[in-house]
mmCIF file of C-alpha atoms and ligand atoms in Angstrom:
data_model
loop_
_atom_site.group_PDB
_atom_site.id
_atom_site.type_symbol
_atom_site.label_atom_id
_atom_site.label_comp_id
_atom_site.label_asym_id
_atom_site.label_seq_id
_atom_site.Cartn_x
_atom_site.Cartn_y
_atom_site.Cartn_z
ATOM 1 C CA UNK A 1 80.380 176.048 -113.411
ATOM 2 C CA UNK A 2 82.400 174.912 -116.380
ATOM 3 C CA UNK A 3 79.706 172.941 -118.168
ATOM 4 C CA UNK A 4 77.550 175.901 -119.120
ATOM 5 C CA UNK A 5 80.663 177.748 -120.216
ATOM 6 C CA UNK A 6 82.145 174.943 -122.230
ATOM 7 C CA UNK A 7 78.991 174.091 -124.108
ATOM 8 C CA UNK A 8 78.400 177.772 -124.725
ATOM 9 C CA UNK A 9 74.681 177.476 -124.212
ATOM 10 C CA UNK A 10 74.224 181.002 -122.979
ATOM 11 C CA UNK A 11 76.759 182.714 -125.192
ATOM 12 C CA UNK A 12 74.089 184.560 -127.136
ATOM 13 C CA UNK A 13 72.891 186.517 -124.125
ATOM 14 C CA UNK A 14 76.359 187.075 -122.703
ATOM 15 C CA UNK A 15 77.370 190.556 -121.709
ATOM 16 C CA UNK A 16 80.911 191.796 -122.423
ATOM 17 C CA UNK A 17 81.804 190.997 -118.804
ATOM 18 C CA UNK A 18 80.292 187.562 -119.143
ATOM 19 C CA UNK A 19 82.285 186.917 -122.301
ATOM 20 C CA UNK A 20 85.535 187.939 -120.659
ATOM 21 C CA UNK A 21 84.859 185.785 -117.614
ATOM 22 C CA UNK A 22 83.905 182.774 -119.715
ATOM 23 C CA UNK A 23 87.111 183.198 -121.693
ATOM 24 C CA UNK A 24 89.302 183.202 -118.558
ATOM 25 C CA UNK A 25 87.374 180.322 -117.006
ATOM 26 C CA UNK A 26 87.849 178.151 -120.058
ATOM 27 C CA UNK A 27 91.610 178.315 -119.515
ATOM 28 C CA UNK A 28 91.563 177.173 -115.890
ATOM 29 C CA UNK A 29 92.176 173.586 -114.833
ATOM 30 C CA UNK A 30 88.961 171.995 -113.588
ATOM 31 C CA UNK A 31 90.632 171.277 -110.240
ATOM 32 C CA UNK A 32 90.722 174.986 -109.443
ATOM 33 C CA UNK A 33 87.722 176.771 -107.986
ATOM 34 C CA UNK A 34 87.393 180.336 -109.227
ATOM 35 C CA UNK A 35 86.281 182.843 -106.623
ATOM 36 C CA UNK A 36 85.087 185.939 -108.487
ATOM 37 C CA UNK A 37 86.079 188.890 -106.308
ATOM 38 C CA UNK A 38 83.240 191.353 -106.780
ATOM 39 C CA UNK A 39 84.214 193.920 -104.149
ATOM 40 C CA UNK A 40 83.460 197.467 -105.289
ATOM 41 C CA UNK A 41 81.522 196.069 -108.251
ATOM 42 C CA UNK A 42 77.749 196.466 -108.616
ATOM 43 C CA UNK A 43 75.375 193.560 -108.275
ATOM 44 C CA UNK A 44 74.714 193.701 -112.033
ATOM 45 C CA UNK A 45 78.290 192.501 -112.597
ATOM 46 C CA UNK A 46 77.736 189.594 -110.238
ATOM 47 C CA UNK A 47 74.618 188.723 -112.195
ATOM 48 C CA UNK A 48 76.567 188.812 -115.471
ATOM 49 C CA UNK A 49 79.170 186.440 -114.009
ATOM 50 C CA UNK A 50 76.434 184.214 -112.630
ATOM 51 C CA UNK A 51 74.894 184.020 -116.101
ATOM 52 C CA UNK A 52 78.066 182.450 -117.477
ATOM 53 C CA UNK A 53 78.167 179.877 -114.709
ATOM 54 C CA UNK A 54 80.091 181.483 -111.824
ATOM 55 C CA UNK A 55 78.730 180.434 -108.433
ATOM 56 C CA UNK A 56 81.504 181.489 -106.024
ATOM 57 C CA UNK A 57 81.889 185.173 -105.176
ATOM 58 C CA UNK A 58 84.355 186.902 -102.872
ATOM 59 C CA UNK A 59 83.741 190.117 -100.960
ATOM 60 C CA UNK A 60 85.910 191.947 -98.452
ATOM 61 C CA UNK A 61 83.432 194.267 -96.722
ATOM 62 C CA UNK A 62 80.485 192.914 -94.838
ATOM 63 C CA UNK A 63 77.967 195.712 -95.315
ATOM 64 C CA UNK A 64 78.708 196.108 -99.017
ATOM 65 C CA UNK A 65 78.215 192.378 -99.490
ATOM 66 C CA UNK A 66 74.995 192.286 -97.479
ATOM 67 C CA UNK A 67 73.537 195.049 -99.649
ATOM 68 C CA UNK A 68 74.379 193.212 -102.867
ATOM 69 C CA UNK A 69 73.134 189.895 -101.528
ATOM 70 C CA UNK A 70 69.770 191.569 -100.917
ATOM 71 C CA UNK A 71 69.652 192.570 -104.593
ATOM 72 C CA UNK A 72 70.551 189.045 -105.694
ATOM 73 C CA UNK A 73 68.190 187.026 -103.536
ATOM 74 C CA UNK A 74 66.831 185.204 -106.581
ATOM 75 C CA UNK A 75 70.306 183.675 -107.203
ATOM 76 C CA UNK A 76 69.990 181.253 -104.334
ATOM 77 C CA UNK A 77 72.848 178.906 -105.222
ATOM 78 C CA UNK A 78 75.692 181.403 -104.864
ATOM 79 C CA UNK A 79 78.416 180.499 -102.372
ATOM 80 C CA UNK A 80 79.729 183.642 -100.682
ATOM 81 C CA UNK A 81 83.373 183.862 -99.589
ATOM 82 C CA UNK A 82 84.609 186.499 -97.176
ATOM 83 C CA UNK A 83 88.198 187.407 -98.073
ATOM 84 C CA UNK A 84 88.908 190.668 -96.217
ATOM 85 C CA UNK A 85 90.272 191.405 -92.777
ATOM 86 C CA UNK A 86 87.461 190.572 -90.369
ATOM 87 C CA UNK A 87 86.986 192.755 -87.301
ATOM 88 C CA UNK A 88 85.603 190.819 -84.386
ATOM 89 C CA UNK A 89 82.549 193.086 -84.090
ATOM 90 C CA UNK A 90 81.564 191.989 -87.614
ATOM 91 C CA UNK A 91 82.144 188.301 -87.001
ATOM 92 C CA UNK A 92 78.498 187.489 -86.373
ATOM 93 C CA UNK A 93 77.360 189.176 -89.579
ATOM 94 C CA UNK A 94 80.091 187.371 -91.480
ATOM 95 C CA UNK A 95 78.745 184.039 -90.273
ATOM 96 C CA UNK A 96 75.190 185.018 -91.177
ATOM 97 C CA UNK A 97 76.101 186.029 -94.726
ATOM 98 C CA UNK A 98 79.061 183.915 -95.848
ATOM 99 C CA UNK A 99 79.634 180.184 -96.150
ATOM 100 C CA UNK A 100 83.398 180.543 -96.365
ATOM 101 C CA UNK A 101 85.831 182.791 -94.500
ATOM 102 C CA UNK A 102 89.278 182.746 -96.142
ATOM 103 C CA UNK A 103 90.819 185.350 -93.888
ATOM 104 C CA UNK A 104 90.814 183.909 -90.373
ATOM 105 C CA UNK A 105 94.056 185.550 -89.328
ATOM 106 C CA UNK A 106 94.524 185.110 -85.592
ATOM 107 C CA UNK A 107 93.612 182.777 -82.772
ATOM 108 C CA UNK A 108 91.281 185.182 -80.991
ATOM 109 C CA UNK A 109 89.231 185.654 -84.141
ATOM 110 C CA UNK A 110 89.077 181.897 -84.684
ATOM 111 C CA UNK A 111 87.833 181.375 -81.138
ATOM 112 C CA UNK A 112 85.257 184.144 -81.453
ATOM 113 C CA UNK A 113 83.976 182.679 -84.731
ATOM 114 C CA UNK A 114 83.838 179.255 -83.116
ATOM 115 C CA UNK A 115 81.760 180.567 -80.208
ATOM 116 C CA UNK A 116 79.396 182.506 -82.489
ATOM 117 C CA UNK A 117 79.064 179.590 -84.893
ATOM 118 C CA UNK A 118 77.908 177.465 -81.997
ATOM 119 C CA UNK A 119 75.311 180.067 -80.974
ATOM 120 C CA UNK A 120 74.082 180.433 -84.556
ATOM 121 C CA UNK A 121 74.200 176.682 -85.185
ATOM 122 C CA UNK A 122 76.338 177.050 -88.309
ATOM 123 C CA UNK A 123 79.621 175.406 -89.241
ATOM 124 C CA UNK A 124 81.489 177.731 -91.570
ATOM 125 C CA UNK A 125 84.313 176.594 -93.812
ATOM 126 C CA UNK A 126 87.444 178.549 -93.080
ATOM 127 C CA UNK A 127 91.000 179.010 -94.245
ATOM 128 C CA UNK A 128 93.802 180.131 -91.961
ATOM 129 C CA UNK A 129 95.649 183.137 -93.352
ATOM 130 C CA UNK A 130 99.388 182.707 -93.166
ATOM 131 C CA UNK A 131 102.321 184.986 -93.927
ATOM 132 C CA UNK A 132 105.251 183.040 -95.301
ATOM 133 C CA UNK A 133 107.351 186.223 -95.374
ATOM 134 C CA UNK A 134 107.051 189.071 -92.863
ATOM 135 C CA UNK A 135 104.633 191.711 -94.157
ATOM 136 C CA UNK A 136 103.679 194.701 -92.013
ATOM 137 C CA UNK A 137 100.782 195.513 -94.350
ATOM 138 C CA UNK A 138 98.966 192.219 -93.886
ATOM 139 C CA UNK A 139 97.454 190.278 -91.071
ATOM 140 C CA UNK A 140 97.884 186.557 -90.627
ATOM 141 C CA UNK A 141 99.901 184.021 -88.687
ATOM 142 C CA UNK A 142 103.621 183.624 -89.181
ATOM 143 C CA UNK A 143 104.514 179.985 -89.777
ATOM 144 C CA UNK A 144 105.912 179.609 -86.257
ATOM 145 C CA UNK A 145 102.870 181.192 -84.620
ATOM 146 C CA UNK A 146 100.511 179.064 -86.643
ATOM 147 C CA UNK A 147 102.240 175.835 -85.686
ATOM 148 C CA UNK A 148 102.069 176.898 -82.030
ATOM 149 C CA UNK A 149 98.358 177.658 -82.254
ATOM 150 C CA UNK A 150 97.294 174.416 -83.956
ATOM 151 C CA UNK A 151 96.413 172.563 -80.725
ATOM 152 C CA UNK A 152 94.061 175.387 -79.732
ATOM 153 C CA UNK A 153 92.636 175.743 -83.240
ATOM 154 C CA UNK A 154 91.898 172.041 -83.175
ATOM 155 C CA UNK A 155 89.466 172.729 -80.309
ATOM 156 C CA UNK A 156 87.366 175.077 -82.472
ATOM 157 C CA UNK A 157 84.868 172.336 -83.230
ATOM 158 C CA UNK A 158 82.294 174.546 -84.915
ATOM 159 C CA UNK A 159 84.738 175.639 -87.597
ATOM 160 C CA UNK A 160 85.498 173.467 -90.584
ATOM 161 C CA UNK A 161 89.154 174.312 -91.030
ATOM 162 C CA UNK A 162 89.831 173.460 -94.665
ATOM 163 C CA UNK A 163 93.192 174.902 -95.578
ATOM 164 C CA UNK A 164 95.497 177.887 -95.822
ATOM 165 C CA UNK A 165 95.161 181.267 -97.476
ATOM 166 C CA UNK A 166 98.081 183.482 -98.379
ATOM 167 C CA UNK A 167 98.835 186.766 -100.136
ATOM 168 C CA UNK A 168 102.487 187.367 -101.060
ATOM 169 C CA UNK A 169 103.973 190.755 -100.109
ATOM 170 C CA UNK A 170 103.956 193.300 -102.944
ATOM 171 C CA UNK A 171 107.098 193.827 -104.991
ATOM 172 C CA UNK A 172 108.394 190.267 -105.231
ATOM 173 C CA UNK A 173 109.801 188.769 -108.421
ATOM 174 C CA UNK A 174 107.952 185.896 -110.032
ATOM 175 C CA UNK A 175 110.373 183.307 -108.682
ATOM 176 C CA UNK A 176 109.890 184.666 -105.155
ATOM 177 C CA UNK A 177 106.112 184.640 -105.484
ATOM 178 C CA UNK A 178 106.225 181.058 -106.688
ATOM 179 C CA UNK A 179 108.404 180.232 -103.716
ATOM 180 C CA UNK A 180 105.851 181.739 -101.300
ATOM 181 C CA UNK A 181 103.090 179.663 -102.893
ATOM 182 C CA UNK A 182 105.182 176.494 -102.832
ATOM 183 C CA UNK A 183 106.046 177.023 -99.181
ATOM 184 C CA UNK A 184 102.372 177.526 -98.351
ATOM 185 C CA UNK A 185 101.576 174.294 -100.122
ATOM 186 C CA UNK A 186 104.287 172.426 -98.211
ATOM 187 C CA UNK A 187 103.092 173.900 -94.927
ATOM 188 C CA UNK A 188 99.548 172.684 -95.587
ATOM 189 C CA UNK A 189 100.902 169.231 -96.363
ATOM 190 C CA UNK A 190 102.924 169.074 -93.183
ATOM 191 C CA UNK A 191 99.947 170.199 -91.077
ATOM 192 C CA UNK A 192 97.787 167.572 -92.764
ATOM 193 C CA UNK A 193 100.353 164.952 -91.818
ATOM 194 C CA UNK A 194 99.973 165.848 -88.154
ATOM 195 C CA UNK A 195 96.518 164.263 -88.311
ATOM 196 C CA UNK A 196 94.538 166.771 -86.268
ATOM 197 C CA UNK A 197 90.963 165.660 -85.646
ATOM 198 C CA UNK A 198 89.473 169.053 -86.547
ATOM 199 C CA UNK A 199 91.996 170.579 -88.951
ATOM 200 C CA UNK A 200 91.971 169.519 -92.581
ATOM 201 C CA UNK A 201 94.213 171.016 -95.251
ATOM 202 C CA UNK A 202 92.837 170.116 -98.694
ATOM 203 C CA UNK A 203 92.361 173.729 -99.783
ATOM 204 C CA UNK A 204 94.912 176.343 -100.779
ATOM 205 C CA UNK A 205 93.387 179.773 -101.343
ATOM 206 C CA UNK A 206 96.089 181.647 -103.207
ATOM 207 C CA UNK A 207 96.459 183.598 -106.415
ATOM 208 C CA UNK A 208 95.000 186.923 -107.537
ATOM 209 C CA UNK A 209 94.817 188.566 -110.973
ATOM 210 C CA UNK A 210 98.565 189.216 -111.149
ATOM 211 C CA UNK A 211 99.864 185.911 -109.862
ATOM 212 C CA UNK A 212 97.200 183.235 -110.223
ATOM 213 C CA UNK A 213 99.128 181.217 -112.797
ATOM 214 C CA UNK A 214 102.005 180.843 -110.357
ATOM 215 C CA UNK A 215 99.539 179.887 -107.627
ATOM 216 C CA UNK A 216 98.009 177.191 -109.812
ATOM 217 C CA UNK A 217 101.485 175.898 -110.584
ATOM 218 C CA UNK A 218 102.045 175.556 -106.827
ATOM 219 C CA UNK A 219 98.772 173.708 -106.258
ATOM 220 C CA UNK A 220 96.159 176.383 -105.517
ATOM 221 C CA UNK A 221 92.657 174.957 -105.238
ATOM 222 C CA UNK A 222 90.904 178.329 -104.958
ATOM 223 C CA UNK A 223 92.012 181.441 -106.814
ATOM 224 C CA UNK A 224 90.568 184.845 -105.982
ATOM 225 C CA UNK A 225 90.273 186.968 -109.129
ATOM 226 C CA UNK A 226 88.874 190.476 -109.265
ATOM 227 C CA UNK A 227 90.463 192.896 -111.726
ATOM 228 C CA UNK A 228 91.057 190.422 -114.511
ATOM 229 C CA UNK A 229 87.363 189.483 -114.497
ATOM 230 C CA UNK A 230 85.580 192.743 -113.727
ATOM 231 C CA UNK A 231 88.094 195.461 -114.646
ATOM 232 C CA UNK A 232 89.852 198.028 -112.474
ATOM 233 C CA UNK A 233 88.354 199.124 -109.194
ATOM 234 C CA UNK A 234 88.181 202.909 -108.809
HETATM 235 C C1 LIG D 301 90.846 192.313 -103.797
HETATM 236 C C2 LIG D 301 91.329 190.969 -103.431
HETATM 237 C C3 LIG D 301 91.532 189.980 -104.406
HETATM 238 C C4 LIG D 301 91.364 190.235 -105.897
HETATM 239 O O1 LIG D 301 92.450 190.976 -106.361
HETATM 240 P P1 LIG D 301 92.678 191.247 -107.924
HETATM 241 O O2 LIG D 301 94.101 191.655 -108.006
HETATM 242 O O3 LIG D 301 91.737 192.340 -108.313
HETATM 243 O O4 LIG D 301 92.411 189.989 -108.643
HETATM 244 C C5 LIG D 301 91.933 188.735 -103.995
HETATM 245 N N1 LIG D 301 92.129 188.447 -102.694
HETATM 246 C C6 LIG D 301 91.943 189.367 -101.724
HETATM 247 C C7 LIG D 301 92.170 188.980 -100.313
HETATM 248 C C8 LIG D 301 91.554 190.663 -102.067
HETATM 249 O O5 LIG D 301 91.390 191.561 -101.092
#
């Protein structure tokens, strides 16, 4: 991703969106994977981002993503990340169209994905969505619930559990947001130290347009940026 941006080889054909994305990318540490959140954006925008080296895209609605993927079939090395709340009746489609699911937010969903992954002979990479602070507007495990569910999650052998995902509640101050990210990072570390055979915690999916710098400070490995790359969603 970064090489074609840093050497500027395609700068002449860049679109305005491409230029903006390349500019933001050039300021990110190389340890951080940028997920370009293209929800509500047309496939042409994804193509513009692709042309400046972006290969990871995030979508939050299955059917919308499937439609765009059909228009982008020639871009065969894109990695697709599902980041929205996943209803269990869409779980199969999610597995057919995404390599990563960041938003596995309850045990039942994890078990359903595990079962379907076995039937489809795939092994998706997943993050477990956790709520460090109570938040009625979001799904996800509380810390206590997650720790209780780890033994059962460890039995989901068809899932590659790779880390935690979190979204801080709206309305926090910067110091509180940073605290949420730091606590998520510590939680991942402590789970890693429990040495589960089928739960790894190298990835931290946290940080959006408004708070990604704080997330990086706290050790994010994947940031999910939409607005700052593509502009406002209507
Ligand atoms: C929409 C969305 C994003 C991107 O948000 P921006 O503020 O536009 O960067 C990131 N993560 C999730 C889960 C989202 O739904």
